[in-house]
Structure formats: C-alpha cells, structure tokens
XYZ file of C-alpha atoms in Angstrom:
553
model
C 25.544 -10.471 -6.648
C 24.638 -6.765 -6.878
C 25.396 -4.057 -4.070
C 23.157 -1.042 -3.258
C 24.261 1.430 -1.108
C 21.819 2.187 1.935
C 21.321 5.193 4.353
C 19.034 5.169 7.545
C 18.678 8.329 7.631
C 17.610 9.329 12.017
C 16.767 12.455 14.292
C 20.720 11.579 15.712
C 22.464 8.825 13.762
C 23.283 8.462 9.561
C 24.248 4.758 9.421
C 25.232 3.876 5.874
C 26.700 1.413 4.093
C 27.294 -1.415 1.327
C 24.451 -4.403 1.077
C 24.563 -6.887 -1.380
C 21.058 -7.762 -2.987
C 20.105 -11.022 -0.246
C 20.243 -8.422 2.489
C 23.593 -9.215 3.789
C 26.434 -5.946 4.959
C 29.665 -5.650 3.313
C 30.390 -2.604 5.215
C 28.823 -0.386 7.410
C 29.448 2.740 9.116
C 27.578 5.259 10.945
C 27.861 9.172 12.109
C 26.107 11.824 13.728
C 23.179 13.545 11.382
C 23.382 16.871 12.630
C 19.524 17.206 12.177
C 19.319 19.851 14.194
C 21.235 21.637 10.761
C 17.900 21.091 9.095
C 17.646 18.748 5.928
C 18.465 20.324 3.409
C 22.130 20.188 5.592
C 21.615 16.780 6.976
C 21.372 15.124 2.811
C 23.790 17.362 2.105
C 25.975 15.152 4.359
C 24.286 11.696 2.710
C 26.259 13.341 -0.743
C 29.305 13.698 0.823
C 29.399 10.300 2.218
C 27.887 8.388 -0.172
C 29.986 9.480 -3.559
C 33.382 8.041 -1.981
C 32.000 4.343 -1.447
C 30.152 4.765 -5.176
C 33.613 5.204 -6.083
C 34.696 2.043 -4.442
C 31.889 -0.031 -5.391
C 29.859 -1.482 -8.616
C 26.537 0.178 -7.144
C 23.007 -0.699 -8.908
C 21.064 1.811 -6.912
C 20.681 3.493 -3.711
C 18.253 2.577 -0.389
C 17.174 5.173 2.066
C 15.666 4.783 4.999
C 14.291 8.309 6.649
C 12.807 9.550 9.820
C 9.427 11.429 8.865
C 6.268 10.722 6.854
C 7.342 10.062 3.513
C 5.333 9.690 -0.175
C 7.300 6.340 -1.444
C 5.678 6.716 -4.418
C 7.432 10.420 -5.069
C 10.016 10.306 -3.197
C 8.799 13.463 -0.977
C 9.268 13.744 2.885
C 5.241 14.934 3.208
C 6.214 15.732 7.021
C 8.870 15.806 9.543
C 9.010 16.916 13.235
C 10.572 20.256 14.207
C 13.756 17.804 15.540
C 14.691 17.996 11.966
C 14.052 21.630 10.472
C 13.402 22.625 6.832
C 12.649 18.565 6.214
C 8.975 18.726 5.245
C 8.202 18.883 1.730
C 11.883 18.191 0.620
C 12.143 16.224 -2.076
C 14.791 13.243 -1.380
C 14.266 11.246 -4.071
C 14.785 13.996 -7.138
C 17.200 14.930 -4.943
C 19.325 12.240 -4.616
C 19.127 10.819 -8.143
C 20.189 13.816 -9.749
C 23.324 13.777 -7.404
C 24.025 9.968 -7.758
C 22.822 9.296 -11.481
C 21.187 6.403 -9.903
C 17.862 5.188 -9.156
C 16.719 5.873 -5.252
C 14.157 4.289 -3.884
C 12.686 6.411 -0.260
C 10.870 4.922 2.479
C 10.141 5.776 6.188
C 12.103 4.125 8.939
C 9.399 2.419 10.729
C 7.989 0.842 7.537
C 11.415 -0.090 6.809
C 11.925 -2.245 9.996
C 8.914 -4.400 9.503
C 9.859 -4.701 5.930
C 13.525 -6.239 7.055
C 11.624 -8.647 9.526
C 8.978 -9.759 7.130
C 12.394 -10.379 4.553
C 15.032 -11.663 6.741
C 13.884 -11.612 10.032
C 11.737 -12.758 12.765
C 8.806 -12.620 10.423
C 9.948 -14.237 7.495
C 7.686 -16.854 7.700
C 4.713 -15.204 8.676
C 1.845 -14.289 5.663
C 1.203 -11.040 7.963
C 3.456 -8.964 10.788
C 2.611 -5.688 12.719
C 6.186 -4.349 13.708
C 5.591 -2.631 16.668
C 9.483 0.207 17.032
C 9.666 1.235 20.972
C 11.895 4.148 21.402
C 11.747 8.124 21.848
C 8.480 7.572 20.400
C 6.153 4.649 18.868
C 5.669 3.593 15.555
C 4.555 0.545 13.771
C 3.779 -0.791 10.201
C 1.595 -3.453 8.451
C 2.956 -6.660 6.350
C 0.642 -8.246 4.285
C 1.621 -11.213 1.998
C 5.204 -9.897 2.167
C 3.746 -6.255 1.047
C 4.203 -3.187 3.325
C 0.875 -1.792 3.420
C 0.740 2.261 3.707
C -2.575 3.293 3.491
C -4.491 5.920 1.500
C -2.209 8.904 2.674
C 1.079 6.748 3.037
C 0.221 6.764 7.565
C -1.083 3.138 8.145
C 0.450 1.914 11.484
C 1.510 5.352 13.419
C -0.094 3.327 16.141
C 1.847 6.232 18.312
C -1.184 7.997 17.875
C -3.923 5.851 19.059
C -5.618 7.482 21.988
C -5.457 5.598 25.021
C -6.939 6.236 28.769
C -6.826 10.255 27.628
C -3.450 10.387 26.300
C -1.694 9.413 22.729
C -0.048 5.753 22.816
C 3.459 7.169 22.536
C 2.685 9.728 25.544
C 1.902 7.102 27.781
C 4.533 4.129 26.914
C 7.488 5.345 24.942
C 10.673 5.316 26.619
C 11.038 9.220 26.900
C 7.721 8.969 28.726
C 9.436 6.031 30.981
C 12.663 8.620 31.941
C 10.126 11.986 32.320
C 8.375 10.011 35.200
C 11.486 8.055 36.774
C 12.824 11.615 37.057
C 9.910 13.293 38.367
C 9.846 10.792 41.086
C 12.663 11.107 41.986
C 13.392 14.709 41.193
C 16.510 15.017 38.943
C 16.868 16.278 35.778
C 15.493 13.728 32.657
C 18.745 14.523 31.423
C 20.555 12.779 34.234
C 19.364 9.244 34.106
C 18.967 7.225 30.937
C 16.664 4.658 29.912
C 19.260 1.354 29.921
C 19.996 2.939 33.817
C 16.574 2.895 34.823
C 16.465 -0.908 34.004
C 19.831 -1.574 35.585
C 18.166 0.107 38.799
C 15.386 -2.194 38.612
C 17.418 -5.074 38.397
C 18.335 -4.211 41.478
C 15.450 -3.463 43.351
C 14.700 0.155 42.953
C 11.048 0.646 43.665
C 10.524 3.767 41.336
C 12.236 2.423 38.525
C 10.306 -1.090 39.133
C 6.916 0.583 39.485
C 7.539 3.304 36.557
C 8.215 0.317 33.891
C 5.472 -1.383 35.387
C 2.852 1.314 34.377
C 5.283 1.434 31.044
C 4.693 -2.536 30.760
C 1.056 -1.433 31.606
C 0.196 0.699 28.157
C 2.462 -1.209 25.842
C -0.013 -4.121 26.317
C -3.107 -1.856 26.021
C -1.355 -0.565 22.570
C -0.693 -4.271 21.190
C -4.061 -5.558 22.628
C -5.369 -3.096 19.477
C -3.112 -4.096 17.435
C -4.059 -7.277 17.861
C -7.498 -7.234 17.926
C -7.996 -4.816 15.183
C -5.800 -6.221 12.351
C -5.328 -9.591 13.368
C -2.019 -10.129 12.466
C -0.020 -13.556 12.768
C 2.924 -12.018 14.163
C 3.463 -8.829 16.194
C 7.374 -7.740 16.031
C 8.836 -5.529 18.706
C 11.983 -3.362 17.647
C 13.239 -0.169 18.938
C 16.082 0.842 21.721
C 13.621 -0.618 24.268
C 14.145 -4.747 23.046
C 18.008 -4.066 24.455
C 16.002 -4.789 27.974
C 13.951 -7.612 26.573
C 15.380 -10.162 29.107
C 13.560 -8.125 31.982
C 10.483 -6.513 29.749
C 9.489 -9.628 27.634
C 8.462 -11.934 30.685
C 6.855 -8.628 32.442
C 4.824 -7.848 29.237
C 3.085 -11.350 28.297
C 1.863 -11.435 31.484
C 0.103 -8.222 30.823
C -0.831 -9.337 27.815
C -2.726 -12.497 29.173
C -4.735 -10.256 31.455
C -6.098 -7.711 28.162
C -6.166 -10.440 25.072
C -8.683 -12.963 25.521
C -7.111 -16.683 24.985
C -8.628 -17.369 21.673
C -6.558 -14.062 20.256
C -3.657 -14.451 22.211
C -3.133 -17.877 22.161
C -2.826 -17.235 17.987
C -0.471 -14.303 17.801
C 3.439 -14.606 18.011
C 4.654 -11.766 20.024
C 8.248 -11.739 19.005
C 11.876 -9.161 19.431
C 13.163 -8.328 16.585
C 16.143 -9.367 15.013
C 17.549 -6.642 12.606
C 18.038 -4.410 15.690
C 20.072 -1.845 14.734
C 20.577 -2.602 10.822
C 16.686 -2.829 10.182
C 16.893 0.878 8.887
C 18.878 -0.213 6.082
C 17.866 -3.716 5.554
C 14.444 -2.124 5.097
C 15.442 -0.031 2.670
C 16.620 -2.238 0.084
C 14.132 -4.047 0.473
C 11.911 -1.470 -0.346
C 14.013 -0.750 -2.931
C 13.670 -4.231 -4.581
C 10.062 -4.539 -4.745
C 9.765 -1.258 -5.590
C 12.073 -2.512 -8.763
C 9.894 -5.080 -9.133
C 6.679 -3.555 -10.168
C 8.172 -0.893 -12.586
C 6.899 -2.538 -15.716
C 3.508 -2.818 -13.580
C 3.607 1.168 -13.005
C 4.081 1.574 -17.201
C 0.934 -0.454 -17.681
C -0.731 1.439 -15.142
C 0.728 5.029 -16.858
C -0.259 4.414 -20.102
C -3.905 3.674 -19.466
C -4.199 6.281 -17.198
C -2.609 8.876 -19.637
C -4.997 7.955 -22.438
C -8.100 7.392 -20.631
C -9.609 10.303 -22.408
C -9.699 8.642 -25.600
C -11.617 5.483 -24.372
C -15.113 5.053 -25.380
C -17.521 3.724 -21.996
C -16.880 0.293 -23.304
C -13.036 0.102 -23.404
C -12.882 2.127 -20.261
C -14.542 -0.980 -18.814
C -11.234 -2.794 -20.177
C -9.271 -0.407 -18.280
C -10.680 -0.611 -15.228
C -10.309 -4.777 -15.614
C -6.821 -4.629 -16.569
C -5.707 -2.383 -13.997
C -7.327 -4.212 -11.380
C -6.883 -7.428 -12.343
C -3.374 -7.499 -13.979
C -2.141 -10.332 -12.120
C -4.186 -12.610 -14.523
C -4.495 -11.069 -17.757
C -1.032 -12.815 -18.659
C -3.218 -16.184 -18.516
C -6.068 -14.575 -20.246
C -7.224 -15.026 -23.799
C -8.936 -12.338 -25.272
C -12.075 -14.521 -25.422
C -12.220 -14.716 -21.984
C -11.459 -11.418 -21.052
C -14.000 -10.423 -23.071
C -16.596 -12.969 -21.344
C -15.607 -11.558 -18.024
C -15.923 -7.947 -18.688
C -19.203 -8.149 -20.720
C -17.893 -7.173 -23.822
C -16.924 -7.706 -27.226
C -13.250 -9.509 -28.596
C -13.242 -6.266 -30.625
C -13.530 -3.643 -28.170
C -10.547 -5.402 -26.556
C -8.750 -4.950 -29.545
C -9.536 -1.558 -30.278
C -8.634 -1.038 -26.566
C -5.012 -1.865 -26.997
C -4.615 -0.191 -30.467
C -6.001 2.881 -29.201
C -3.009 2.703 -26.445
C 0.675 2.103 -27.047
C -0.242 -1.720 -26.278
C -0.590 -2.697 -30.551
C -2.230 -6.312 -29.633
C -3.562 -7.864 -26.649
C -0.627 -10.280 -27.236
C 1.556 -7.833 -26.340
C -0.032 -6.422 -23.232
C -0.298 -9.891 -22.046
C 3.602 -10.107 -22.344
C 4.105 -6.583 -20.540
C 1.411 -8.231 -17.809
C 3.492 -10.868 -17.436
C 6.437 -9.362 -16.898
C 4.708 -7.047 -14.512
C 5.444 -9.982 -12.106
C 8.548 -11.415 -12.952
C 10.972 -8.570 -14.101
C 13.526 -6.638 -12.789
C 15.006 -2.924 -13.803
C 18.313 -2.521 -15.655
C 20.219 0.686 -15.347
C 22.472 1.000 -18.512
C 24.341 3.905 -18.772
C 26.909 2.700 -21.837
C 26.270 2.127 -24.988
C 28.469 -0.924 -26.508
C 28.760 -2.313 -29.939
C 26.361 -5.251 -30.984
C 28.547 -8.527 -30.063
C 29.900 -6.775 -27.159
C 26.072 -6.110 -26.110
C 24.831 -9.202 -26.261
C 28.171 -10.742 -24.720
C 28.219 -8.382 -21.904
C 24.000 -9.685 -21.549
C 24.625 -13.216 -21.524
C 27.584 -12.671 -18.625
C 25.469 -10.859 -16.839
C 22.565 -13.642 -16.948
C 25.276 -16.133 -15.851
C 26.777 -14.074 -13.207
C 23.338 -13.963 -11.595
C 23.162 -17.510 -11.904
C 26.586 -18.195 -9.804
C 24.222 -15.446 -6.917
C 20.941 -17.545 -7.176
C 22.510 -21.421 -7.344
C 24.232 -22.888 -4.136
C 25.791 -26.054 -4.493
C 24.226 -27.408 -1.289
C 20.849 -27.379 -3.067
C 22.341 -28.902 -6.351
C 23.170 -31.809 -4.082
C 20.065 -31.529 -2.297
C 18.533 -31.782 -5.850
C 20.606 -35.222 -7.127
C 19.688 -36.691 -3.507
C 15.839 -36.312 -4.539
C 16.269 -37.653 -7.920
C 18.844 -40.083 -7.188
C 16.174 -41.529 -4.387
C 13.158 -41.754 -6.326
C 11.754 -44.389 -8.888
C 10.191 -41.982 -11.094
C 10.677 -38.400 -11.924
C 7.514 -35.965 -13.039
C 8.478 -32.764 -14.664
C 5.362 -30.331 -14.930
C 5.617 -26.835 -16.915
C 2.832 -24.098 -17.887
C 2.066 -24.492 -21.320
C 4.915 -22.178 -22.832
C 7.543 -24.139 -21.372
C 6.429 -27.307 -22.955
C 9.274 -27.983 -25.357
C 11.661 -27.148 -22.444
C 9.879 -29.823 -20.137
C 9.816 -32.490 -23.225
C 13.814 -31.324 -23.740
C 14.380 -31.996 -19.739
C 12.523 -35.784 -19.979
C 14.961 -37.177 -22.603
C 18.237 -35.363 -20.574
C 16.461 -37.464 -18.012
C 16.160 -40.540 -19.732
C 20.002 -40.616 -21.286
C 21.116 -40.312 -17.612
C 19.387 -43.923 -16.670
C 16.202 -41.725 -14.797
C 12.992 -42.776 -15.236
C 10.879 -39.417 -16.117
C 8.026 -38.220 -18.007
C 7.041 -34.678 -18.494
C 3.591 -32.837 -18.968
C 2.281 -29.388 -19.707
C -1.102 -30.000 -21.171
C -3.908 -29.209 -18.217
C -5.374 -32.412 -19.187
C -2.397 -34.942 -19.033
C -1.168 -33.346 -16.043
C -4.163 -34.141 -13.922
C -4.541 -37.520 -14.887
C -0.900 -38.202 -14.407
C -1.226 -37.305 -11.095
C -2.753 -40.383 -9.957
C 0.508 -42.132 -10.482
C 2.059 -39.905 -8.008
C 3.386 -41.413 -4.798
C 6.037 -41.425 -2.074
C 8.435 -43.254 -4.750
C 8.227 -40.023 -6.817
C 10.098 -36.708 -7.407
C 7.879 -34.183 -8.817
C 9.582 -31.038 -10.606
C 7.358 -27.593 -11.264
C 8.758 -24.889 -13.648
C 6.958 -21.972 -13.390
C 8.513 -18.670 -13.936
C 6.251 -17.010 -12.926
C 5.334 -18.660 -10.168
C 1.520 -18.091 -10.311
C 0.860 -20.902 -12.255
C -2.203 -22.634 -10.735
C -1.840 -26.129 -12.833
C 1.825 -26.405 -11.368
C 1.191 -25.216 -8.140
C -2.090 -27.784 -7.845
C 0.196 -30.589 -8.739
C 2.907 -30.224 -6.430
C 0.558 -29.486 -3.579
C -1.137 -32.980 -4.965
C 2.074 -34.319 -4.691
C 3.322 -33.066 -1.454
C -0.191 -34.621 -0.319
C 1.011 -37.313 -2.066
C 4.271 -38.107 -0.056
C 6.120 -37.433 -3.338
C 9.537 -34.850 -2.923
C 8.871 -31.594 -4.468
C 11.233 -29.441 -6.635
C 10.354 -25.995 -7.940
C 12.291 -23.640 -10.642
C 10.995 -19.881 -10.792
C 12.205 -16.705 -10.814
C 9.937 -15.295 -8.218
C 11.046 -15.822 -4.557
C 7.856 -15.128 -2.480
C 4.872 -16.889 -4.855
C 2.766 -19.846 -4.488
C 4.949 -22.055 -6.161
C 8.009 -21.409 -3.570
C 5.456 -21.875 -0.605
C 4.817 -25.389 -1.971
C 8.194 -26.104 -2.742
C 10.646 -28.181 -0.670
C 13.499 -27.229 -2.682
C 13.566 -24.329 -4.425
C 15.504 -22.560 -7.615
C 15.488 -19.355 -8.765
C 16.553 -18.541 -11.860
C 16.510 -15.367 -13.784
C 13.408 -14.390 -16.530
C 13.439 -10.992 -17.818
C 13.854 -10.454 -21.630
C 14.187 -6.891 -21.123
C 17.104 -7.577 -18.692
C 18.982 -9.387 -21.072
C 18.915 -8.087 -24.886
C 20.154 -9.629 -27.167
C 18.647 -13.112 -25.564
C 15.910 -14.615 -27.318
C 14.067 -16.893 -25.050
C 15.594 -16.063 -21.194
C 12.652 -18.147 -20.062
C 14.274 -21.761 -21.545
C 17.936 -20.625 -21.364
C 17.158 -19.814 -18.051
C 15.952 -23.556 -17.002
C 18.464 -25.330 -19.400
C 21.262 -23.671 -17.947
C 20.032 -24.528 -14.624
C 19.155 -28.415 -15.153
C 22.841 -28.430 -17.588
C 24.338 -27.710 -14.013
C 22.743 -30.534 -12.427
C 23.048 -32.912 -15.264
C 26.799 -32.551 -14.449
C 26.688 -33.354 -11.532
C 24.462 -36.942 -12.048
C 27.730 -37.941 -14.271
C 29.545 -38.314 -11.309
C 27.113 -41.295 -9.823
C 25.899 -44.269 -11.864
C 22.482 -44.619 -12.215
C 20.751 -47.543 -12.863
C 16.737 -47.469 -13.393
C-alpha cells in the first residue's frame, strides 16, 4: 500500500507524519510551529522535518494541511491572519515540490476535517456533511457527494463570519469568546483560566462558568440552525478543541437546538462529534491529496481545450463547451450522438478533436474515461524495457495484495457457493472477459450465464430471484446498464457482487460486496489491457479458492 507523508500545518502545533493510502498512521509526531517566526520560517521547519522520514520511507507524495485561506488549485496561501506573519501570498505548493521532488497537494485545515469525516469518519455514509471546527475561532466546510465544495473564491463554509444578533458567529460562540467572558466575570486575567477548567468548574456547580457556556450553548445553535436551514445538509459534524467537553455540551446543545429548528428540519439532520479529533488535519489532507490525483487526466482535457480555444470556429466551440461540461459521459458517447445533442454536425466533431491534440474522438473518449478512473504515477527512473514492464506488472499486483482482503474472498465463495444460479453482467467492452468468467464458472460445477448486450441483460433479468448471485463489472463504475441490474436484483432478493476500480460510484452504493481492482493503462506500461487483467486476476484468486469445496450444481 502506498505512504504519503502529511503535515497539519496550525497557528501553535506542526503534527506530521507517515499515512498509508486507506487513511490509516504509521507514525506520527508533532511540535511547536513557531508561527509567530512568520512562514516563510514556520515551512522552513516542514523541510527540515520532513526530508529525514522521506529518507526512511517509500513516499508517493506529500499532504498538507494549513491554517489560512488557501487556492488548492495553485497551491497559494491567498490569506493568513497576522498570528502567522509573512504567510499571505506564499506559495506552499511550488514551494514544497521543488524541495521534496514530489508532488504536494495544499488544502486548508477546516476543509480538511470535513474531508476526513466524509472519508473515514462520522460522515462516511452520508451523500452530504457540514463540518462545523469549534475552537479559538469557527470554521466549517461543505461535502457534497464525497466532494469538498469551495466556492467561487476557494471561502465556502467560513460560517465564522455569519453575522449574528450584531456580532460575527465566531465573536459570539468560539471558545476564546467563552474564556474572555468567564474572566470578565469574574475578573482575572483570560490568561489564567482555560477553557477545559471552565467546564470542570461547571461540573461542579459554578454559576459563571454554567451561565457563560449557556449563552456559548446559546449562539452555537443559532450558527447551526443556518447551517441547517440554508444548505440542508444530511449530517452536521462538530470538531474542534471544544468536542473534548461533548459529554456536558452535546445534551446542553440539542436542547437548544429543538427550541430554533423546527421538527420537520431537525428531526432530518444528524448532529454528530467528530471522530478524527486530533488527526483530521492530516487525514484531510491526503485525502485531498487523492482526489486531487484523481482528476489530473480530467485537468489535461480541460487544459488543452482551454489553451486552443482561439482556434475554434463558433461551431466547435459549442463542442467545447459540451465536453467540458459534460465529460462524465462523453466516454459512453458516440460521435453520432454527441453530435445530436449539441446540434451539430459528426464532422465538426471531428474537426474539433483534430484541431486539438485529441487526433480522433476515439481517443478523447479514452482520455474521458480515464478522467474517472485513473490515478498519477510519479516515475523518476528510467529502466530498460523487460525490467519496465516487470517492475509494471509488480506494481499492479502489489496493489492487488492492498485492495483484496481475504475476508471478502470468503465472503465472495459464501454468495456463490449459496446460490442456484450465478449472473455475471459487464459494460459492453468487457464482454469477452464476462463470456471468459461464465465458462471458469461452469468447469467449477456453478451454474452461470453472463451478459453485456443492453438487450439480453434486461430480459435476463426476469429470471432474477432470491436463489441468485448477481455479479457487476464495471470499471468505471458509472455504468448505468450494470448499476440498473443490480439495483433490479437487490429489489429482487438476489446477493449482489460488484468489481470496479472506483470506490465512491454508483455501482459501490449498490453493491453488497464490493472489489476494487486497479484500471489505469497509463499506470501500468507495458500492460495491454489493465481493464481484463485486472478482473481475471481478481476472479483467478477466487477460483482458487472454490477448489477447496466441492461443488455440485
């Protein structure tokens, strides 16, 4: 499995460390930033601590997590508070890479907690999460359909902000608001009590400390009312120094929250602490660095038509404009319809992609697809030919023995092994894999049959039943025929196996048991076909396995 290495970069703490690619630590540690040094001292520090465990460690790339408004897209800290001098403007991501001769992915800290809840965390289940962070000061961020949602100038969900009864959110319920009015009250220094004493004093009676988080209690319902009646979301996440009290706040604050969210709204929204606590920072961050990885071959698309756009005549810059906007589906497209949808003619569409560095439409509809199904490779040594494609095909293995656990293989032989007949369904370019997969079927005593034309697969449907197991291949995982006919067959009573290579996609929702394989000819060259290696190497696995129980049809 491959390691990153991951910074949360704060106003007072650098926590760093190794994470392997599911989210999981190897090792962390953490240290004072020093911000008060400024930035351009405080990465200065990320350098020195980061090149020892690079030595240490196989690293693929490198995760940070940063106080401050950040540009993800450049890399660029657009602003940071005067806690962290000569920070705005800096740019971390140029920055880092040319240090680390690796590729860095930036994000801000806030974002990055909901991203690790949405992944790995109280949210993981949820289609959309507001993570609300409670702490010096109040942030919050937006997860749609497992996609952190920034806004036009990269500051959707500074919720801090929101005015409220005359004053900013964060000026009325953040916990350095909570300590400035316990001490007033009872007039001491804010330096001399913290905010984990206040609640200890509560505990135990005191009526300042029980009346200030009160009035805290008070706000931070007014500010998640908003939230929840302006975006709706299925879950709202709590994180921040402030959810180490949530034994005494959490019972305090839904019954606020009864008395300012009407029942209908209320009664639908999972309030929720989060779980990353203090690793979010980091989790986040690779997160963001994975999806970010994700959608490179989506950005080339993107940068080539943009580049050229001068050369376009009106008609093919109506192309563009499709394509960009509606990549998801062009890798299902035929230029025929394409053309039908747009309005325009087959050979505009080819002129289109001439004109460009596409050649054919064929050929953008391969990059399209693997817009949503590929994965960057870093290769920084050249190697002979065999040695190449030897050191490819380990690697596509290797990621196998990551993605395969072999308490779903068994999972996998208890379906088949339990059902009467077996369906295997495949979009039409894995057809001679799913025909291959019957007949593996068949020699093992397994009644199957096996369909990737749109036609036979919906009528074979009505043979589907509790009795069945119903296998979808999709690599992609967008594939609406396969997707149909599992939900069909989950309606069905049938058990439901899918094999893809995307994680979060339609075809995993529908899924009971899921497999991920790996699908990215530019990954692995020297591989013709990843797609059907991919799935035969998988189903070889499992076909092992069935020799070791007699099967009788």
């Amino acid at each position: 499995m491959r390691q990153f290495l991951a910074f949360d970069i704060g106003g007072t703490l650098l926590k760093y460390g190794i994470l392997k690619e599911d989210g999981s630590i190897v090792e962390k540690r953490e240290c004072s930033s020093e911000a008060h040094l400024g930035g351009p001292s405080m990465i200065e520090k990320v350098k020195k601590l980061g090149r020892p465990l690079l030595d240490h460690y196989n690293i693929e790339g490198i995760c940070v997590s940063t106080a401050g408004q950040v540009d993800s897209v450049k890399g660029n800290i657009i602003y940071a508070s005067p806690l962290i001098p000569e920070y705005t403007g800096f740019p971390l991501k140029k920055e880092l890479e040319s240090f680390f001769s690796l590729p860095v992915e930036i994000e801000n800290d806030v974002n990055c907690a909901g991203l690790a809840e949405s992944w790995i965390g109280t949210g993981k289940y949820v289609k959309s999460l507001f993570c609300l962070t409670i702490g010096t000061g109040i942030g919050g961020s937006f997860i749609l359909d497992n996609k952190l949602h920034t806004g036009h100038n990269f500051s959707a969900g500074e919720i801090g902000y929101i005015p409220i009864e005359g004053g900013q959110f964060e000026d009325l319920a953040s916990t350095k608001t909570l300590i400035q009015n316990v001490a007033y009250e009872k007039e001491i220094s804010k330096h001399d009590i913290t905010g984990k004493e206040i609640f200890e004093l509560a505990k135990k009676g005191d009526s300042i400390c029980i009346q200030e988080i009160s009035r805290q209690v008070s706000y931070l319902s007014k500010g998640i009312a908003t939230i929840a009646y302006m975006m709706n979301p299925e879950m709202i996440v709590i994180g921040g120094g402030i959810t180490a009290q949530k034994d005494y706040l959490y019972p305090l604050l839904m019954n606020q929250l009864k008395k300012d969210i009407i029942p209908a709204v209320l009664d639908n929204t999972k309030i929720e602490i989060a779980q990353n606590l203090n690793n979010a920072g980091m989790i986040g961050a690779l997160r963001h660095f994975l999806l970010q990885e994700s959608i490179q071959p989506l950005k080339s698309i993107t940068a080539i038509i943009e580049s050229n756009n001068h050369k376009l005549t009106k008609r093919e810059q109506l192309v563009a404009d499709y394509v960009i906007h509606n990549l998801a589906s062009v890798s299902n497209t035929t230029i025929s319809q394409l053309a039908e949808n747009i309005n325009v003619s087959d050979a505009t569409i080819t002129r289109f992609c001439k004109k460009l560095e596409f050649g054919s439409y064929n050929k953008l509809r391969l990059m399209a697809k693997e817009a949503f199904v590929s994965t960057r490779l870093y290769e920084h040594i050249e190697t002979s030919s065999i040695t190449k494609v030897k050191h490819n095909y380990n690697k596509l293995l290797n990621k196998f023995d990551a993605l395969i656990q072999v308490n779903e293989i068994q999972k996998f032989k208890a379906k088949v092994t339990g059902a009467k007949n077996v369906y295997l369904y495949g979009s039409n370019n894995l057809s001679t894999v799913v025909d291959s997969l019957k007949y593996k079927f068949l020699n093992k005593g397994i009644r199957a049959d096996a369909f990737s034309n749109p036609y036979h697969m919906k009528m074979s449907a009505n043979f589907i039943n509790e009795d069945s197991c119903v296998i979808g291949i999709s690599l992609s995982g967008y594939s609406k025929k396969v997707v149909n006919i599992l939900e069909k067959a989950k309606n069905n009573g049938a058990k439901t196996i899918g094999v893809t290579s995307q994680q979060d996609s339609p075809l995993s929702d529908i899924s009971e048991l899921l497999f991920v394989v790996p699908s990215n000819e530019n990954e692995y060259p020297g591989i013709n076909n990843v797609n059907e290696v991919s799935v035969l190497y998988l189903f070889d696995i499992i076909f092992e396995e069935l020799k070791k129980q007699v099967m009788h049809v």
